[in-house]
Structure formats: C-alpha cells, structure tokens
Coordinates of C-alpha atoms in Angstrom, one line a residue:
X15 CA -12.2 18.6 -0.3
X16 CA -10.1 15.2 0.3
X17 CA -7.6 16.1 3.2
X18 CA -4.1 14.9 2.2
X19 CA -2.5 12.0 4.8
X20 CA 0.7 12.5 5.8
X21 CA 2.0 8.6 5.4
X22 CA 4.3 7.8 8.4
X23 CA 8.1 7.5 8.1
X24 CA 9.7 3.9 7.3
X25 CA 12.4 3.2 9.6
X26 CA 13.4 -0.5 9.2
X27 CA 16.6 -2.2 10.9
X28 CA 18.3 -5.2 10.6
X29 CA 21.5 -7.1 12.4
X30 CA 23.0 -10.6 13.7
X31 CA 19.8 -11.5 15.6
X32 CA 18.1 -12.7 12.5
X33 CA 15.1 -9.8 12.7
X34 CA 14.0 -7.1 11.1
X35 CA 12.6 -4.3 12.9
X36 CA 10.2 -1.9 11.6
X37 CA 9.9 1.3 14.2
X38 CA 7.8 4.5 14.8
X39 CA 9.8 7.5 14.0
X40 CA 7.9 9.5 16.1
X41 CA 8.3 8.2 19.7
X42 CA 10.3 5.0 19.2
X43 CA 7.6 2.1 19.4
X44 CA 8.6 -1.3 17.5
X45 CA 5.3 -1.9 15.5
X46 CA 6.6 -4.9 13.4
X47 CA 9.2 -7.5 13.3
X48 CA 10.3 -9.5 10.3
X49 CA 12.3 -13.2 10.0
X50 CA 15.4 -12.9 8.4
X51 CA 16.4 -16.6 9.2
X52 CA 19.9 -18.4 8.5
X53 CA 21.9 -15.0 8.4
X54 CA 22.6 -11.9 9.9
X55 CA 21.5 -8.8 7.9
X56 CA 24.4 -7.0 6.2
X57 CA 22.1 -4.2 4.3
X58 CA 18.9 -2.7 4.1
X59 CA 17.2 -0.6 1.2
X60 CA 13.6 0.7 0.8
X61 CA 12.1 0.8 -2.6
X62 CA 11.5 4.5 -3.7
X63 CA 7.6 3.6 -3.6
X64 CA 7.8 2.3 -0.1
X65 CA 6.3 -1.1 -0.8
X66 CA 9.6 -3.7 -0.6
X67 CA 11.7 -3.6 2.1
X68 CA 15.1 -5.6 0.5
X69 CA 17.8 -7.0 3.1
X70 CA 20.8 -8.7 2.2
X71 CA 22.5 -11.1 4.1
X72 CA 24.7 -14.5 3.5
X73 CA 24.5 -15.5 -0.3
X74 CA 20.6 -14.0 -0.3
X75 CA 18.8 -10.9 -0.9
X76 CA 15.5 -11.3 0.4
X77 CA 11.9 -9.0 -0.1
X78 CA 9.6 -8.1 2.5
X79 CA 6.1 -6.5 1.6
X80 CA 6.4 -3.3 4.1
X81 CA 2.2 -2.6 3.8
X82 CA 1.1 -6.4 4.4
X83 CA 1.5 -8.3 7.9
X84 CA 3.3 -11.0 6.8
X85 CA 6.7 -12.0 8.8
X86 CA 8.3 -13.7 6.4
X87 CA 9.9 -12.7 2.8
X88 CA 7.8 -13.3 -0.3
X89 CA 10.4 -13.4 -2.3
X90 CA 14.3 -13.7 -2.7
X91 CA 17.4 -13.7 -5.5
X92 CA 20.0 -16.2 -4.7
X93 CA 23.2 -15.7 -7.3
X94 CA 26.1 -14.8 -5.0
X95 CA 28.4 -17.3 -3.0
X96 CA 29.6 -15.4 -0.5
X97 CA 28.3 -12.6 2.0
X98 CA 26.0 -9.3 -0.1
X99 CA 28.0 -6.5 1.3
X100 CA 26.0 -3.7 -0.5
X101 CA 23.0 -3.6 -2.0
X102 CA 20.0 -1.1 -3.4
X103 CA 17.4 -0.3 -5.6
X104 CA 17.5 2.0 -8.8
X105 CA 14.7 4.8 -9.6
X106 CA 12.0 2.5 -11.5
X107 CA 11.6 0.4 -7.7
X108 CA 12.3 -2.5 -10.6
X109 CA 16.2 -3.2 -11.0
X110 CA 18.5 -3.7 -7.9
X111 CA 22.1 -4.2 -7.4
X112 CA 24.2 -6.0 -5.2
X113 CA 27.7 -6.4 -4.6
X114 CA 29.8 -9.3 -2.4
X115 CA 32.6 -10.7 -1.4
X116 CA 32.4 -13.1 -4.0
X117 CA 34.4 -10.4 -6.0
X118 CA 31.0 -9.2 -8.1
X119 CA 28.7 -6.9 -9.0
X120 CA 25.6 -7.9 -10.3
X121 CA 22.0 -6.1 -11.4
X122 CA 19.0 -8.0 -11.3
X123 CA 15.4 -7.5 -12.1
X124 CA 13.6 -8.0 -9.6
X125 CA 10.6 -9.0 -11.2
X126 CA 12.4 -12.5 -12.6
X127 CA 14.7 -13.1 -9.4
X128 CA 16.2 -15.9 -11.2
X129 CA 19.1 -14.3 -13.2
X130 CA 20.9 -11.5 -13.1
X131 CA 21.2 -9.5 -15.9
X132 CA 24.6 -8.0 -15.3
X133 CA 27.5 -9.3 -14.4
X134 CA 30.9 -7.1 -13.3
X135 CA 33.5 -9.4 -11.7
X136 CA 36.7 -7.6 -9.3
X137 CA 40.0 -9.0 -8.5
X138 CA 39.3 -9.2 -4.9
X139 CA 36.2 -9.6 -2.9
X140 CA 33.9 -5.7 -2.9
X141 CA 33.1 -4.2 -0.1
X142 CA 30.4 -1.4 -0.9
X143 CA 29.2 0.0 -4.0
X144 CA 26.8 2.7 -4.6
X145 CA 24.6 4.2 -8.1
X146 CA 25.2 7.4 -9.2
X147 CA 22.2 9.6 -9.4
X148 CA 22.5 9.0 -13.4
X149 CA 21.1 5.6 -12.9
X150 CA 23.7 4.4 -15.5
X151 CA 27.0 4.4 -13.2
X152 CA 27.3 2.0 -10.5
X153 CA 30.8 2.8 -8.5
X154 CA 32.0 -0.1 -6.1
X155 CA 35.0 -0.5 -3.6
X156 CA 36.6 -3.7 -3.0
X157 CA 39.6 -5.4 -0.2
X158 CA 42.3 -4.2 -2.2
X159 CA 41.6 -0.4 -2.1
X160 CA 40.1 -0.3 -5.4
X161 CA 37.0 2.2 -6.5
X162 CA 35.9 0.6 -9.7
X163 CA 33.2 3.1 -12.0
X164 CA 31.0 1.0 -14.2
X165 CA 29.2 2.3 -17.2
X166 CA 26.3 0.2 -17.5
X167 CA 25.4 1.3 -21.0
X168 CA 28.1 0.0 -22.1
X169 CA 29.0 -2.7 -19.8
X170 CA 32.8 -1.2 -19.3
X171 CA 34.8 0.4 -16.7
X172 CA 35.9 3.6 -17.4
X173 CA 37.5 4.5 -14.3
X174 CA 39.9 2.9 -11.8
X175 CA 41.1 5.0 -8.4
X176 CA 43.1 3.6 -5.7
X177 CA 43.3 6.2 -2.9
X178 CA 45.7 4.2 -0.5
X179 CA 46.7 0.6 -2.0
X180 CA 45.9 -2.5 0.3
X181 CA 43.6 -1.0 2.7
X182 CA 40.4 -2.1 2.2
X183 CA 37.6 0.3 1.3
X184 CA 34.4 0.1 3.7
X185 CA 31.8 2.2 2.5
X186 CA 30.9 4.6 -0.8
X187 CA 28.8 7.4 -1.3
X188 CA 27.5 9.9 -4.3
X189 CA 25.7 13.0 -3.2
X190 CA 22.0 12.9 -4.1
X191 CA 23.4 16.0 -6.8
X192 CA 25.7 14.2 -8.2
X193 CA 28.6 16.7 -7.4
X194 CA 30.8 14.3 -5.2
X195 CA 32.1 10.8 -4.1
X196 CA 32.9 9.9 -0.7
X197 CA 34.2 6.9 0.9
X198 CA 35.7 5.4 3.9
X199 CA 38.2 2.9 4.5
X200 CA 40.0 0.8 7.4
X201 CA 42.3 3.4 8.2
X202 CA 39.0 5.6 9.4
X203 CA 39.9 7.9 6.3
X204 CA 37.3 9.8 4.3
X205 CA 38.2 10.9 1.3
X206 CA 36.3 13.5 -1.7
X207 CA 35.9 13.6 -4.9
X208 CA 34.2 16.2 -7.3
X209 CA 32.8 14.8 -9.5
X210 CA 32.6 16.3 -13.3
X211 CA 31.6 15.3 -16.5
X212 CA 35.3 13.6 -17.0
X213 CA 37.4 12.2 -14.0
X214 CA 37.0 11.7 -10.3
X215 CA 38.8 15.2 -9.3
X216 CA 40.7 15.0 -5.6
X217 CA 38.5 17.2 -3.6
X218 CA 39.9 16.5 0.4
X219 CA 40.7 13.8 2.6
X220 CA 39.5 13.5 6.5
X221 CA 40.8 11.8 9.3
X222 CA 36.9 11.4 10.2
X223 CA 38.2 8.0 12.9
X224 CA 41.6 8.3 14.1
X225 CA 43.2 4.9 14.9
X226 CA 39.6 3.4 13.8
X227 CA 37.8 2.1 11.1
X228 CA 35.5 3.7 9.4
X229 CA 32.6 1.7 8.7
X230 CA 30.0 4.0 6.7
X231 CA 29.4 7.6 4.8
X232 CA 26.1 9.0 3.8
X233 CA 25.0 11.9 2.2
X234 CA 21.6 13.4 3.4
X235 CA 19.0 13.9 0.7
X236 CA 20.0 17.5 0.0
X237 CA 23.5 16.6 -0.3
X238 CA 24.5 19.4 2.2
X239 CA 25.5 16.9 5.0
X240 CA 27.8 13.9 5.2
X241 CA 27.9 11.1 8.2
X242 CA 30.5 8.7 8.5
X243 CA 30.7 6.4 11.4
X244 CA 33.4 4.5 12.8
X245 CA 34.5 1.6 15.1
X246 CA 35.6 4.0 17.6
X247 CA 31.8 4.1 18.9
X248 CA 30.8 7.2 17.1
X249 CA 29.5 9.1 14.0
X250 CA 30.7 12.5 12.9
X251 CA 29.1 15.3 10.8
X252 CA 30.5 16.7 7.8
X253 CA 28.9 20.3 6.6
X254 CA 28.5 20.8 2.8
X255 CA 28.4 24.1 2.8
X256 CA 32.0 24.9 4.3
X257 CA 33.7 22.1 1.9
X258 CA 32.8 19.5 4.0
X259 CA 34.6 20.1 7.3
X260 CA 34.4 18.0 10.5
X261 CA 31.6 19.1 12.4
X262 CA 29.4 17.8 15.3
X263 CA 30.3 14.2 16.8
X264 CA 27.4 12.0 17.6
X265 CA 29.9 10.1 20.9
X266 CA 26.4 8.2 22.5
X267 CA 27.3 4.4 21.0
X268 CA 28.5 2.1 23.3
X269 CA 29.8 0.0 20.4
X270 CA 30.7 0.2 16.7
X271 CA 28.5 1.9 14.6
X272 CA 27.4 0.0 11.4
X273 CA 25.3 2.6 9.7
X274 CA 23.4 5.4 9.3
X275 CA 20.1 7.2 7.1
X276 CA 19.0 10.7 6.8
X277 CA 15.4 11.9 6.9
X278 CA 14.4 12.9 3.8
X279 CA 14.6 16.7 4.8
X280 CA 18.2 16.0 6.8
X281 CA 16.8 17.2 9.9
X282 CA 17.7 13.8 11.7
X283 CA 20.0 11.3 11.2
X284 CA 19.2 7.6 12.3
X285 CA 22.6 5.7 13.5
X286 CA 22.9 1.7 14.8
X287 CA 25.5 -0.2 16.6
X288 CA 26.8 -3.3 17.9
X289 CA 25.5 -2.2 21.2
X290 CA 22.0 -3.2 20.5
X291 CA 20.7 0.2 20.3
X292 CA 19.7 2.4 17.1
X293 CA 19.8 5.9 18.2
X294 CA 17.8 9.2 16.0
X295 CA 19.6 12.5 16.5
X296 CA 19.0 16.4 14.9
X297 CA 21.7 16.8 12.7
X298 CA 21.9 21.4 14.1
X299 CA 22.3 20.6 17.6
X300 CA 23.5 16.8 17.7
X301 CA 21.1 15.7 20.4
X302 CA 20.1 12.7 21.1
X303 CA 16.4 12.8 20.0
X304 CA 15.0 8.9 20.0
X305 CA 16.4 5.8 21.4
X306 CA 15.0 2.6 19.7
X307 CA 15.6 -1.0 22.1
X308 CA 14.6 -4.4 21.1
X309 CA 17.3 -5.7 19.1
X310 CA 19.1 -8.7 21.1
X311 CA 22.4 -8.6 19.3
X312 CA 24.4 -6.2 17.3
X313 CA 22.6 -3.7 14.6
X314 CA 24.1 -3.5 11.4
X315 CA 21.7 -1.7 9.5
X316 CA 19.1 1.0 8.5
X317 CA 17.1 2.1 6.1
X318 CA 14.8 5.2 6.3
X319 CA 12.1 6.5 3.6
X320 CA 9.8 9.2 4.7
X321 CA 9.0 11.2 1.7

C-alpha cells in the first residue's frame, strides 16, 4: 500500500529588495529565491493548488511557477497605472483580483492576461480588498475611508460603509466562515462586522495600535483567530471565541510589520517587517518559534499554503 507524502509547507516572501523568497517552514532554511525586478513587492498570494506563486508590485502582477526552478516569472498581467495594493486568487486557482491606487478593482483570467474581465472604478485610490468566501462578493477599502461591497453577478454595489470618514483604510478581512468583516485603518483601529444575509451589522471596534497605524488583519483558516499588525513594531492576537478580544502581543519586530499568514491549522502565525526579518510564532503561547534572515531591505509580504 502507497504511503501518503506529506508535501511541505509554502512559505513565500516578498519586499523592496526586488526578491522573492521561498523558505522551509520547518527550521528556517531559504531554498529558493525569485527576481521580482523594477519594483518592490506590495502582495503575495498562493494559488489554492500550490502551483503559481502571484506578486504584485508597481503597475504588474507577475506569476512564478512554485514546482519549477526557474527565477524568473513566466508570466504577468499589466492593466493598472499605479501601485497593486491587494491582490488574490479565487477558488478555481483560474480568476484573480487586484485592486490599486489607480482607484480600481479589476478581475482577470489568468489564463488570457491580456484583459481584465471586470472593471469597478472608486472615487479615490483603494487600498485593500478582499473575496468573500461566496466567491461572488469582492469587498475593497479605499483613501477616503470607504468599504465598497461588489456583487459580481451583477456587476453592482450593493453596499457602501464608511466607519471614520477621511482616514484611509489599510487592510480588509472576511473570516474563512463567512460570519465577519474586519479591517484596519490609519488610526491603528480595528473594527467588526457580522456579517448576515442583509447588511454589514456593527459588531465591535479595537484600539488594536494606539497612536499607530495599523497596517494588516488576518483571519486564521478556522476563523477562530484574528492578527492585525501595526507600525508600532508589533502584531496582536484577537480570540474568536470571546468576541474577539485583544489577546497576546507578538512585541519581537524591530520595525513595522507589513503582514502576516496563518498555517492552515492556526497553530502558527508567520509575521514580516521593515526590519528585514520575517518571524513564525505559536499563536497559544506567543513564542517566538522561527526566525527567517536573508532579506536585505524591508519585508512587505507573505504568503503561506500548507494544506
């Protein structure tokens, strides 16, 4: 009888050095690097079958085949004029968004990089965005405070929310269940949402970075946890199951932290920073369980896949 193979865990980062990074999640080793020339790397998704690694940068996003030994991309879709804040990849591993501060949304197939084949425009220049579990909402944030809900069925917004006006939203979140919306904004707020079959419904807000910014939320894959991470050099820990209270602080950044991914059981959380340093911690205890070095310049993202 055939012995199944455990595959190992993805662990790609990406920052203003013009690399990507590909790591062992078991003791820290750098086993790849890939070009990312011209532009620093504002995002990083993982295809759900593990075979692109997708960065997005200045006016590109670029794709990397993670299982051949090739530096360079092998492809790339080239539609925005301004910086790809937020990017990702939907269910089939086929369509991707992106969002910029070119003040648009846009889904692609990846398959025909050529054209987009949506098109959402904002008033001002969008700073995140992030697809609902559904597959047929995408929910962005933009400069002016806005979180815009598209309905991509029928090509509409059907919801408009503007939690504090004129500060700029930073990052967005859905919970892999589908039962709430985060974000963070330049204030180092974090505000909730439940989410229902009607309206975004005011769940809590969190002074997760006082007199920061906060930079990113995440939920872990069993939506129990919630990571946000701030300019004030650290990332803090939100438990699910008390409502989503502050909880452990991750303080070991000597810089901003950009980013952070959850292993797929939410045992570990992966964070990187402008300090050159992208650090794995166990989410119980928050210790410091892996320090990854090599990066020359500031990390500003991470992606993580190790179903």
């Amino acid at each position: 009888r055939k012995q199944r193979t455990m595959q190992q865990p993805l662990l790609v980062t990406g920052g203003y050095d013009n690399t990507l990074r590909l790591w062992r999640a078991d003791n820290g080793a750098c086993v790849r690097s890939l070009q990312h020339n011209d532009s620093q790397v504002n995002c990083l998704d993982i295809s759900p079958d593990r075979s692109i690694i997708a960065a997005g940068g200045h006016l590109q996003t670029r794709f990397y085949d993670a299982r051949s030994s090739s530096t360079s991309p092998y492809s790339f879709i080239e539609g925005h004029t301004n910086n790809i804040t937020s990017m990702g990849f939907f269910k089939n591993g086929i369509n991707l968004f992106s969002v910029s501060e070119d003040h648009t949304v846009k889904v692609w197939d990846i398959r025909s990089t050529s054209e987009h084949q949506k098109e959402f425009t904002h008033e001002y220049p969008v700073t995140c965005a992030c697809l609902h579990p559904n597959q047929h909402e995408l929910i962005a944030g933009d400069q002016h405070g806005a979180i815009v809900r598209w309905n991509l069925q029928t090509n509409s917004c059907t919801e408009v929310l503007i939690p504090v006006p004129n500060v700029a939203l930073r990052s967005i979140a859905v919970s892999p269940d589908g039962k709430y919306l985060a974000i963070v904004n330049n204030q180092g707020t974090c505000f909730l949402w439940s989410i229902g079959a009607g309206d975004f419904v005011a769940h809590r807000s969190i002074d997760a970075h006082p007199h920061a910014i906060g930079l990113k939320c995440r939920f872990s894959p069993d939506s129990s946890k919630l990571i946000t991470t701030g300019s004030d050099k650290t990332a803090r820990l939100l438990d699910g199951a008390r409502g989503f209270v502050p909880g452990l602080e991750l303080p070991g950044h000597g810089a901003w932290v950009w980013d952070a991914a959850f292993s797929g059981d939410g045992a570990f959380v992966v964070t990187v920073s402008s300090d050159k340093f992208a650090r794995m911690w166990d989410t119980t205890q928050g210790h410091l369980a892996l320090e990854l070095k090599g990066h020359q310049k500031a990390i500003t993202a991470v992606a993580l896949h190790d179903a």
